[in-house]
Short mmCIF file of C-alpha atoms and ligand atoms in Angstrom, two decimals:
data_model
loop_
_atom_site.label_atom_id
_atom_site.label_comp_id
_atom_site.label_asym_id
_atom_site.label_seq_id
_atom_site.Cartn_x
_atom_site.Cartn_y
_atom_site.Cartn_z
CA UNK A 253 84.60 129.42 136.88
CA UNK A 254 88.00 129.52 135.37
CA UNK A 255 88.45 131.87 132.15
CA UNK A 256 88.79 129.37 129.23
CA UNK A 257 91.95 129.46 127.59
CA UNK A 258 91.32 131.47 124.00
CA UNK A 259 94.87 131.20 122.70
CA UNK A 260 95.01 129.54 119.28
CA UNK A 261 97.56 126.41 118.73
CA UNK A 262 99.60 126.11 115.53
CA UNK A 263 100.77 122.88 115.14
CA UNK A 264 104.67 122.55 114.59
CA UNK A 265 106.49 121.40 111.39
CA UNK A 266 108.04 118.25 111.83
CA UNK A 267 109.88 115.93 109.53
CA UNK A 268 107.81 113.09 109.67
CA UNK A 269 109.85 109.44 109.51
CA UNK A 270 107.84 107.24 111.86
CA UNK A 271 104.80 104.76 111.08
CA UNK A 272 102.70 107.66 109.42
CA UNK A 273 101.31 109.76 109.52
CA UNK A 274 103.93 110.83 106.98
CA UNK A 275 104.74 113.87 105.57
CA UNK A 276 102.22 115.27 102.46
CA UNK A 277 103.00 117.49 99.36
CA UNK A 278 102.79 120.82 98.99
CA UNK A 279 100.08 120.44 96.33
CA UNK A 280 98.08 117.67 99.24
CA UNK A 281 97.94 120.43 101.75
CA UNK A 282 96.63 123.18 99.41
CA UNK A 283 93.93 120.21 97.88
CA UNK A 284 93.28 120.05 101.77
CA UNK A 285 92.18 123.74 102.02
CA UNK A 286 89.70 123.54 99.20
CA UNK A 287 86.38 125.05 100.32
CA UNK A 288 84.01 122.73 102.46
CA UNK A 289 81.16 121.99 100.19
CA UNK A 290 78.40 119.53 100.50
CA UNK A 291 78.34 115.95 100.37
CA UNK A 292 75.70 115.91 97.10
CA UNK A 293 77.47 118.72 95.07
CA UNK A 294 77.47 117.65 91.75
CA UNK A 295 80.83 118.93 91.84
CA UNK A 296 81.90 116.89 94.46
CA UNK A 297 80.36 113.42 93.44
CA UNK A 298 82.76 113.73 90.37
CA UNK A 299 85.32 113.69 93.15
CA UNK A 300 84.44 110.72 94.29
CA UNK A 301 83.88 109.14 90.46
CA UNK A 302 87.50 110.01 90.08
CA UNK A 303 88.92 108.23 93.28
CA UNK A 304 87.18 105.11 92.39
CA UNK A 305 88.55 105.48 89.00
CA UNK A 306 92.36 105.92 90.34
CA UNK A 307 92.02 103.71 93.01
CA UNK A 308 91.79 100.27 91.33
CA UNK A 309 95.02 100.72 89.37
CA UNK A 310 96.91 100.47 92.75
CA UNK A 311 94.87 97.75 94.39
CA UNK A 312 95.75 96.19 91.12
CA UNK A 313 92.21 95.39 90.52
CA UNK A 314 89.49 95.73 87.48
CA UNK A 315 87.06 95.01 90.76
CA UNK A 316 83.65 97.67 90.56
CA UNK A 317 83.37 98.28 94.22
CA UNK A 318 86.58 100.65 95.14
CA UNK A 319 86.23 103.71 96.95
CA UNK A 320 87.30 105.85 100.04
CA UNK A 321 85.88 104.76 103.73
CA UNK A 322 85.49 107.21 105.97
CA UNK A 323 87.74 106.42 108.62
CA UNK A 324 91.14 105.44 109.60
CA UNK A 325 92.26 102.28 108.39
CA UNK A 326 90.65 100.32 111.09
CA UNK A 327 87.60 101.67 109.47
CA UNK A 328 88.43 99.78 106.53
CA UNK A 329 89.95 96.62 108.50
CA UNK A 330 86.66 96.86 110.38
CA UNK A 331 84.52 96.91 107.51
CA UNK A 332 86.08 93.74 105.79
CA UNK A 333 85.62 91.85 108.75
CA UNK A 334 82.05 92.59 109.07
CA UNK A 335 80.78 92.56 105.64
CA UNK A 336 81.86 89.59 105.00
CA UNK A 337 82.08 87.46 108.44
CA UNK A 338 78.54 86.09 109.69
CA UNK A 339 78.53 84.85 113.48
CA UNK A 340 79.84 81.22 114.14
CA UNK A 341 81.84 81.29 110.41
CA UNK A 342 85.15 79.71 110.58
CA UNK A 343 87.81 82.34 109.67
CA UNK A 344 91.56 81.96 109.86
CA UNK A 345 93.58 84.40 110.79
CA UNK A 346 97.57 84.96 110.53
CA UNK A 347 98.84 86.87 113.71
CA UNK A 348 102.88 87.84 113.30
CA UNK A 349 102.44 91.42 114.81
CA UNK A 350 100.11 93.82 116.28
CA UNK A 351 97.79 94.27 113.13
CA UNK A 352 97.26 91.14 112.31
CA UNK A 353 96.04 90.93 116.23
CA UNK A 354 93.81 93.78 115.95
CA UNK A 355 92.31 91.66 112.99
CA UNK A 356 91.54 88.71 114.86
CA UNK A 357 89.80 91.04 117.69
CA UNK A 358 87.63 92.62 115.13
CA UNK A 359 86.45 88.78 113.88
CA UNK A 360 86.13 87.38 117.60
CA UNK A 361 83.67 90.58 117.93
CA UNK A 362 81.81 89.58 115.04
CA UNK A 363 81.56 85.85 116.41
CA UNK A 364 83.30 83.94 114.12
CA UNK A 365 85.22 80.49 115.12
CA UNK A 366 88.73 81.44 114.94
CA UNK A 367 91.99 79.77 114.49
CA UNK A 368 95.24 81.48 114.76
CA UNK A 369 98.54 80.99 113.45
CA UNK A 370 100.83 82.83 114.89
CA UNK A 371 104.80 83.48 114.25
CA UNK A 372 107.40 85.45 115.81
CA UNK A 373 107.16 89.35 115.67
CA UNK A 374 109.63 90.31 112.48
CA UNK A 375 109.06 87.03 110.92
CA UNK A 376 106.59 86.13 107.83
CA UNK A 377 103.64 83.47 107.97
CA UNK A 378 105.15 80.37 106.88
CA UNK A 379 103.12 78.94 103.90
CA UNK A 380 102.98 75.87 105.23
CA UNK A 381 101.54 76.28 108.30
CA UNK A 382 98.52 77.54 106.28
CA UNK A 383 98.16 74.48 104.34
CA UNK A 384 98.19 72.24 107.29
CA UNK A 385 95.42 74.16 108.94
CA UNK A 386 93.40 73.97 105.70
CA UNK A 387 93.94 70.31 104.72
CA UNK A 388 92.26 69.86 108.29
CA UNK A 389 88.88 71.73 108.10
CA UNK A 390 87.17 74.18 105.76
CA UNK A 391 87.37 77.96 106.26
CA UNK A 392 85.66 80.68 104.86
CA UNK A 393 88.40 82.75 104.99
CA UNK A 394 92.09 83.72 105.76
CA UNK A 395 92.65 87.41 107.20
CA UNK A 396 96.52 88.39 107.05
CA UNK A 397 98.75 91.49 106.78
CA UNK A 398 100.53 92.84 103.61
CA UNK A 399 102.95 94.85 105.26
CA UNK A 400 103.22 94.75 109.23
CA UNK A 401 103.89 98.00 110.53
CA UNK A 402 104.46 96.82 113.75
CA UNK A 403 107.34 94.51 112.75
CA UNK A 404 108.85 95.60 109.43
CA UNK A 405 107.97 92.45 107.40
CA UNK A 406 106.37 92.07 103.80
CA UNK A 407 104.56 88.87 103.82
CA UNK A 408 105.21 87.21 100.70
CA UNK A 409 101.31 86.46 99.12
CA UNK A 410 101.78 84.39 96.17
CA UNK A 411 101.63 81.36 97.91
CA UNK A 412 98.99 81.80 100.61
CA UNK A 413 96.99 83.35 98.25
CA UNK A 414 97.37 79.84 95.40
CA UNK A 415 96.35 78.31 98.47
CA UNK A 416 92.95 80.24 99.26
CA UNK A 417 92.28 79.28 95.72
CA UNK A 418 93.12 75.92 95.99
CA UNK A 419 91.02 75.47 98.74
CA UNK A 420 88.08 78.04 97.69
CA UNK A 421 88.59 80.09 100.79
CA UNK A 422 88.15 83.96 100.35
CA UNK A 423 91.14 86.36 101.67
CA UNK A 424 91.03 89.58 103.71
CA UNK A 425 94.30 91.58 102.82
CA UNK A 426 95.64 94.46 104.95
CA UNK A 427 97.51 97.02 102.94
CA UNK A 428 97.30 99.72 104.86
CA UNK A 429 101.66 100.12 105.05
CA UNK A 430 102.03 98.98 101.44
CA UNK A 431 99.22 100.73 99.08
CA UNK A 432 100.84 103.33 97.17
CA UNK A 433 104.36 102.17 97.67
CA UNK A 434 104.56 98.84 96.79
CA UNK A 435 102.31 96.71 94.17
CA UNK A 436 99.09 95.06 95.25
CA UNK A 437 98.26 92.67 92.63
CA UNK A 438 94.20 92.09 94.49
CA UNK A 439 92.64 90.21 90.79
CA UNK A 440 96.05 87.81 90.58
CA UNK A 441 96.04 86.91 94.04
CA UNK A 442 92.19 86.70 94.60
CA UNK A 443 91.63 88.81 97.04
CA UNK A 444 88.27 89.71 98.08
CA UNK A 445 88.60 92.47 100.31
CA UNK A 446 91.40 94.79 101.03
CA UNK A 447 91.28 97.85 102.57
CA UNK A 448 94.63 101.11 103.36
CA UNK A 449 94.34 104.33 104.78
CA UNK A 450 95.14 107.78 103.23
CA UNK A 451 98.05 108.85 105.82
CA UNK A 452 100.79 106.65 104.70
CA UNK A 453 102.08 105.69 101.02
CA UNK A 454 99.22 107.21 99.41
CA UNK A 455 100.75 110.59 101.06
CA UNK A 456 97.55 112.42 102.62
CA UNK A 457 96.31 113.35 105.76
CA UNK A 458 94.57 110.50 108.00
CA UNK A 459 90.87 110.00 107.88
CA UNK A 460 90.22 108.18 104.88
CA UNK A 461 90.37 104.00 103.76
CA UNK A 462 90.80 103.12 100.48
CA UNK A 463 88.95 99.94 100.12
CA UNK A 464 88.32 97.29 97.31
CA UNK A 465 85.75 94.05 97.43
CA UNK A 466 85.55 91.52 94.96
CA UNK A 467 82.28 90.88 92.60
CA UNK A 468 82.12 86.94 94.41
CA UNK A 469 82.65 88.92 98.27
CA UNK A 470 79.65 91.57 96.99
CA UNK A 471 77.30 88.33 96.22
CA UNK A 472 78.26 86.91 99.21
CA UNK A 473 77.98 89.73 101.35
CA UNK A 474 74.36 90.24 99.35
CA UNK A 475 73.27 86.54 100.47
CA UNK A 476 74.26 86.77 103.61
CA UNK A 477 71.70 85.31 106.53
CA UNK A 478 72.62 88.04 108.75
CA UNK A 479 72.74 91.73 108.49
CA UNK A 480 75.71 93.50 108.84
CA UNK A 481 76.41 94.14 112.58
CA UNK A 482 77.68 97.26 111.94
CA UNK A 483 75.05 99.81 110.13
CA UNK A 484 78.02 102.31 109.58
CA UNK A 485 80.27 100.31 107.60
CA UNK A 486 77.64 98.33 105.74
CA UNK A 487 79.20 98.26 102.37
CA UNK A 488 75.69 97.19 100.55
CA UNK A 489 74.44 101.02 102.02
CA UNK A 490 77.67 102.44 101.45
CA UNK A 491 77.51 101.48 98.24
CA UNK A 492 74.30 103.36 97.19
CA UNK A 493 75.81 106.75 98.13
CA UNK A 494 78.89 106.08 95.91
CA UNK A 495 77.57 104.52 93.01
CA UNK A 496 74.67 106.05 90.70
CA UNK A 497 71.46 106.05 93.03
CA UNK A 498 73.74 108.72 95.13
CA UNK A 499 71.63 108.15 98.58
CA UNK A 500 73.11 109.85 101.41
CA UNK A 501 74.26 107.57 103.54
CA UNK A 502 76.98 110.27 106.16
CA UNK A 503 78.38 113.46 106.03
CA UNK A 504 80.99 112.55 103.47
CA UNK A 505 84.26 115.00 104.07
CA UNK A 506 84.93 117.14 101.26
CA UNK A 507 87.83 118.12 103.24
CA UNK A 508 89.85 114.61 102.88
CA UNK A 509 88.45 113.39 99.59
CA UNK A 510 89.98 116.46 97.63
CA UNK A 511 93.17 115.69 99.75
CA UNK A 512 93.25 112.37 98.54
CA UNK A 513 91.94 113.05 94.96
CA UNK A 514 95.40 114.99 94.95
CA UNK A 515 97.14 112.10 96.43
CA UNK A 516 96.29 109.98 93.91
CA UNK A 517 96.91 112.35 90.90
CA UNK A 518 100.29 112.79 92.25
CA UNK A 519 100.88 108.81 92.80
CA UNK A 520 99.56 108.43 88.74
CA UNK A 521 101.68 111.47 87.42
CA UNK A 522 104.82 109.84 88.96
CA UNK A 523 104.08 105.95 87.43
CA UNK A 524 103.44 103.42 89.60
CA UNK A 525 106.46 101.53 88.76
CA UNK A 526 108.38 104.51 89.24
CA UNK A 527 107.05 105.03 92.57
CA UNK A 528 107.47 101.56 93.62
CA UNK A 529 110.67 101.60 92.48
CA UNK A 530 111.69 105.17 94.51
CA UNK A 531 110.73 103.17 97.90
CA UNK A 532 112.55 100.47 97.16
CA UNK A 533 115.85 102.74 96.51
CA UNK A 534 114.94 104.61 99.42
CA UNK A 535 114.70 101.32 101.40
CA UNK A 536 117.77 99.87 100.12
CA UNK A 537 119.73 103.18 100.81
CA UNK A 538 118.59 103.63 104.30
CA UNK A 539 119.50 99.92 105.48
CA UNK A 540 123.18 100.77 103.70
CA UNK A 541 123.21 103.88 105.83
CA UNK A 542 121.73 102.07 109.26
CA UNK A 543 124.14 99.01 108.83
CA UNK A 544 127.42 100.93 108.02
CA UNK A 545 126.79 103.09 111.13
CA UNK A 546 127.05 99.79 112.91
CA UNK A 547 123.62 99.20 113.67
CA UNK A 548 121.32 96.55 112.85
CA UNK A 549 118.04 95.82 111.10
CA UNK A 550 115.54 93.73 112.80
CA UNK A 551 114.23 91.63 109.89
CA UNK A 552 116.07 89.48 107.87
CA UNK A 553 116.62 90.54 103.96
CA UNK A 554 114.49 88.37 102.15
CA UNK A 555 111.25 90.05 104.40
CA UNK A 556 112.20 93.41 104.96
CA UNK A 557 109.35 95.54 104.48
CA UNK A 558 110.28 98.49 101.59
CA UNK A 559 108.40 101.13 103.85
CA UNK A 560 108.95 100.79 107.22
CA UNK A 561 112.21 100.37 108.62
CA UNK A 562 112.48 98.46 111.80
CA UNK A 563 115.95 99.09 113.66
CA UNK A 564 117.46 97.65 116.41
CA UNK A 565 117.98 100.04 119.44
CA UNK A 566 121.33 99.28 120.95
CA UNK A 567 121.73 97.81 124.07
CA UNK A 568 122.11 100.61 127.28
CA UNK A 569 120.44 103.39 124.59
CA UNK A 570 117.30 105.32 126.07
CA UNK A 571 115.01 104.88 123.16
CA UNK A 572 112.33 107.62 124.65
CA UNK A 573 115.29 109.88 125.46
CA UNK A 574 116.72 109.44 122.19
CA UNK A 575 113.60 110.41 120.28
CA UNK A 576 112.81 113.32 122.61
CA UNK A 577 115.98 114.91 121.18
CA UNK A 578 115.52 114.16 117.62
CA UNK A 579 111.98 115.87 117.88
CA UNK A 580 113.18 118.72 119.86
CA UNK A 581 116.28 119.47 118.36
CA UNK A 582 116.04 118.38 114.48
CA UNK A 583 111.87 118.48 114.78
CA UNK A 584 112.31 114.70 113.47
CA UNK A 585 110.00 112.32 114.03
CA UNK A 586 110.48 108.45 113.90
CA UNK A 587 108.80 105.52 116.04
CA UNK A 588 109.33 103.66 118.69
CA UNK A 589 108.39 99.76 118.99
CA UNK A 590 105.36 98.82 120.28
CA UNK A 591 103.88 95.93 121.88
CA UNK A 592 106.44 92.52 121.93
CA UNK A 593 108.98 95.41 120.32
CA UNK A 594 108.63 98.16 123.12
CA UNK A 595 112.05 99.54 123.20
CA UNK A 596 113.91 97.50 121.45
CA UNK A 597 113.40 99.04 117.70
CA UNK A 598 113.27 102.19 115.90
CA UNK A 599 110.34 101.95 112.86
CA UNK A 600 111.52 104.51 110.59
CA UNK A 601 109.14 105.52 107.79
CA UNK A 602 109.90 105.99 104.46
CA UNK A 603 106.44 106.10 102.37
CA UNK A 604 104.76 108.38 100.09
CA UNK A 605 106.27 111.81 99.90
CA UNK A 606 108.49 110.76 103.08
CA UNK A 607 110.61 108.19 101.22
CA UNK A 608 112.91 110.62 99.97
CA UNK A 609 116.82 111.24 99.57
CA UNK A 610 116.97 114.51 101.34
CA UNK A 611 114.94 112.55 104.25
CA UNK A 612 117.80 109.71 104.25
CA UNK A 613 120.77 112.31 104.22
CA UNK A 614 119.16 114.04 107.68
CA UNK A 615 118.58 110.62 109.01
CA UNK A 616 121.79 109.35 109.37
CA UNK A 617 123.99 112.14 110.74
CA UNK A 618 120.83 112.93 112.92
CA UNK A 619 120.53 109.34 114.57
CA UNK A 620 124.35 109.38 114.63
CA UNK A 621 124.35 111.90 117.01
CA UNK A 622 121.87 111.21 118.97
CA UNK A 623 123.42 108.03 119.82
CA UNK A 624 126.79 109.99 120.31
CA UNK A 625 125.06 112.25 123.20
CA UNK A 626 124.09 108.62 124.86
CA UNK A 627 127.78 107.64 124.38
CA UNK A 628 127.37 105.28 121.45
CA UNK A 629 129.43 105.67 118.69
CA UNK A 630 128.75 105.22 115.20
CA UNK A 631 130.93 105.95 112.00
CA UNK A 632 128.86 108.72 109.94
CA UNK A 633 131.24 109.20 107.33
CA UNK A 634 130.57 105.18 106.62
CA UNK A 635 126.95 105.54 106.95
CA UNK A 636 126.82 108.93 104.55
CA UNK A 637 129.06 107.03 102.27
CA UNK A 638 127.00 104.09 102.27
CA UNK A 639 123.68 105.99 101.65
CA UNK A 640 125.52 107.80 98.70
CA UNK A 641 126.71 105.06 97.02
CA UNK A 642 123.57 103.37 96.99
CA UNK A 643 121.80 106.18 95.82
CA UNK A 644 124.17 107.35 92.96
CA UNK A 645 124.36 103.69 92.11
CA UNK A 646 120.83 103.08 91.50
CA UNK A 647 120.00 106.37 90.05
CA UNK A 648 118.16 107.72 92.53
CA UNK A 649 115.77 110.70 91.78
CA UNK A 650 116.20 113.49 94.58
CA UNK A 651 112.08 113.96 94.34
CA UNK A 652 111.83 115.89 96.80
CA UNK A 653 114.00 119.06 95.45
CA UNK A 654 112.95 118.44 92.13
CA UNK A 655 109.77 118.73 93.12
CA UNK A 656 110.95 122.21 94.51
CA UNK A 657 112.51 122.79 91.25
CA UNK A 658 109.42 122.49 89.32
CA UNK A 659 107.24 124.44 91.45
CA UNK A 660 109.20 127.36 90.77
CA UNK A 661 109.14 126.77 87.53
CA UNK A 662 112.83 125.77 86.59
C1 PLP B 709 99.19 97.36 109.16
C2 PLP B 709 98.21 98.27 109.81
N1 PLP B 709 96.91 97.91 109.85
C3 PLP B 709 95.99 98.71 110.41
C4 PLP B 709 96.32 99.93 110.96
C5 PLP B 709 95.28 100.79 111.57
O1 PLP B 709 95.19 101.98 110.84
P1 PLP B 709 94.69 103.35 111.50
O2 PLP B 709 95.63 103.69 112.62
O3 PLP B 709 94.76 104.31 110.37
O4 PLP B 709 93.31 103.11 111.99
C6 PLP B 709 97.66 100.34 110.94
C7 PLP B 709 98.06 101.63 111.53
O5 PLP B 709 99.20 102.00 111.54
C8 PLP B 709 98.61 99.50 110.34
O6 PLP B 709 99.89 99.86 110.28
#
């Protein structure tokens, strides 16, 4: 028999730009080497009592059922669509990208009648196409994407979501690229369940989905005719381990939830609107920076998602080649396209403790010359200028080294 190999692995330090995992605070990773302790410490349920407290306030919701899932967003995703989807309902579902696909796969599993609208990848669902599917039947509810991580787009809700009220039909919202860096307004819009995950904007390590359901979708999901298909992500058990009857229900990681407690603490010590107001800076910076290099964004202005950058890869440019050297030689990570968008964009991340000035000022000269070694050239002093101004216009806050700053006590 071979000798197993006993060497240990460190992982490497990367800067982390791409669709997240994304890069986590100093004061994360320490929360994220707290001691392993049990699932019923008393210690530990106040843990939990405190996520649920500083979760609503970014789902934008006064809603009692908000907590962490364990899982990766798809465990959240997952558990919307079963908790609240009973076989043969009619459910419709907006596809404009790969999540909102993975969506409609989860509801076809749990036998619902589907319709699908679908648009272009990098466009939004058009309004309108929503109200001519529900003038012509009733549906029990609409399933979209917040923020399409696969496209770059920020679906506009306001409308859809006067719609499902209009025509009393319940909403599943994925926020899994927006929570944390952009508002969720869940009680305005009516949504009744919406789930994230803890590796993007929130700024912790994967493993954990924030998720929110509204008092009607708890009724429903109480009277439904079916149980759950899914024993694991039944909410109504879930529920008894997080609220006061504290009845175990899995092996809850201490691990992740004092990560994310941290997460969170950070997210409320900064302000909300601050922080939603740092992405957008960030945003607006790096699409200065892309565009004066001479590149250009995939999604038009009016849709362009605040967190995740899709860029246009240049025609005769090796995207995988490209990428190799920016994580072997500046240990940067961004992401390719996937799906429909294989090779033809970049998605560069800027969320959480990622969306950061010092990020955007190794970006650009980084990318520049990359493209340079593939014989494309760009103008960096255009595209540092560009970044500059935009961030010394709009007062940008260099968080990242005042953060530095602060820790050592200056
Ligand atoms: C919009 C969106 N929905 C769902 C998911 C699935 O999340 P996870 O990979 O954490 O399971 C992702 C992952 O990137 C996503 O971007």
């Amino acid at each position: 028999m071979e000798a197993l190999n006993l060497q240990r692995q460190e992982a490497p330090l990367r800067r982390l730009m791409g669709p997240g995992p994304l890069d986590v605070h100093p004061r994360v990773y320490k929360a994220l080497s707290s001691p392993v302790i049990g699932y019923l410490d008393p210690v530990y349920l106040k843990v939990l009592d405190r996520i649920s407290e500083l979760l609503p306030p970014l789902f934008g919701t006064q809603n009692r059922l908000a907590n962490a899932m364990p899982g990766t967003g798809s465990s959240g995703m997952e558990a919307c669509v079963a908790n609240l989807i009973e076989p043969g309902d009619r459910i419709l579902v907006c596809v404009a990208g790969f999540f909102g696909d993975r969506i409609r796969q989860m509801a076809e599993r749990q036998g619902a009648e589907i319709t699908v609208i679908e648009e272009d990848w990098g466009k939004p669902i058009d309004p309108a196409r929503v109200e001519a599917e529900l003038k012509q039947g009733s549906y029990k509810l609409i399933a979209l994407v917040h923020a399409e991580t696969s496209t770059g787009v920020l679906q506009p809700i306001d409308d859809i979501a006067q719609l499902a009220k209009q025509y009393d039909t319940m909403i599943v919202l994925d926020t899994v690229s927006s929570l944390g860096g952009i508002e969720i307004k869940v009680d305005e819009w009516g949504i009744d369940g919406c789930f994230s995950c803890s590796q993007k904007c929130i700024g912790c390590a994967a493993g954990l989905s924030p998720i929110t359901f509204s008092d009607r979708a708890v009724e429903m999901i109480k009277k439904r005719k079916t149980p759950v298909s899914s024993w694991y992500l039944d909410i109504s058990l879930i529920e008894k381990y997080w609220g006061n009857e504290r009845v175990y229900h899995h092996t809850s990681s201490s691990t992740l939830n004092y990560g994310l407690l941290e997460a969170l603490l950070l997210i409320h010590e900064e302000g909300l609107n601050k922080r939603f107001a740092r992405h957008l800076k960030n945003h607006k910076a790096l699409v200065a920076g892309v565009e004066a290099l001479g590149l250009k964004m995939l999604v038009d202005q009016a849709y362009r998602l605040p967190t995740l950058n899709t860029v246009m890869i240049p025609q005769g440019v090796d995207d995988i080649k490209l990428r190799r050297y920016l994580l072997e030689k500046f240990r940067l990570d961004i992401g390719g396209g996937f799906g429909r968008l294989k090779g033809k964009v970049w998605r560069v991340g800027l969320m959480g403790y990622s969306s950061s000035a010092d990020n955007l000022l190794f970006f650009i000269p980084a990318i520049s010359r990359a493209l340079a070694l593939q014989g494309y050239r760009t103008d960096l002093a255009a595209g540092l200028d560009a970044v500059l101004a935009e961030l010394d216009g709009n007062g940008n806050e260099f968080t990242a080294l005042q953060e530095k700053a602060a820790a050592a006590g200056a």
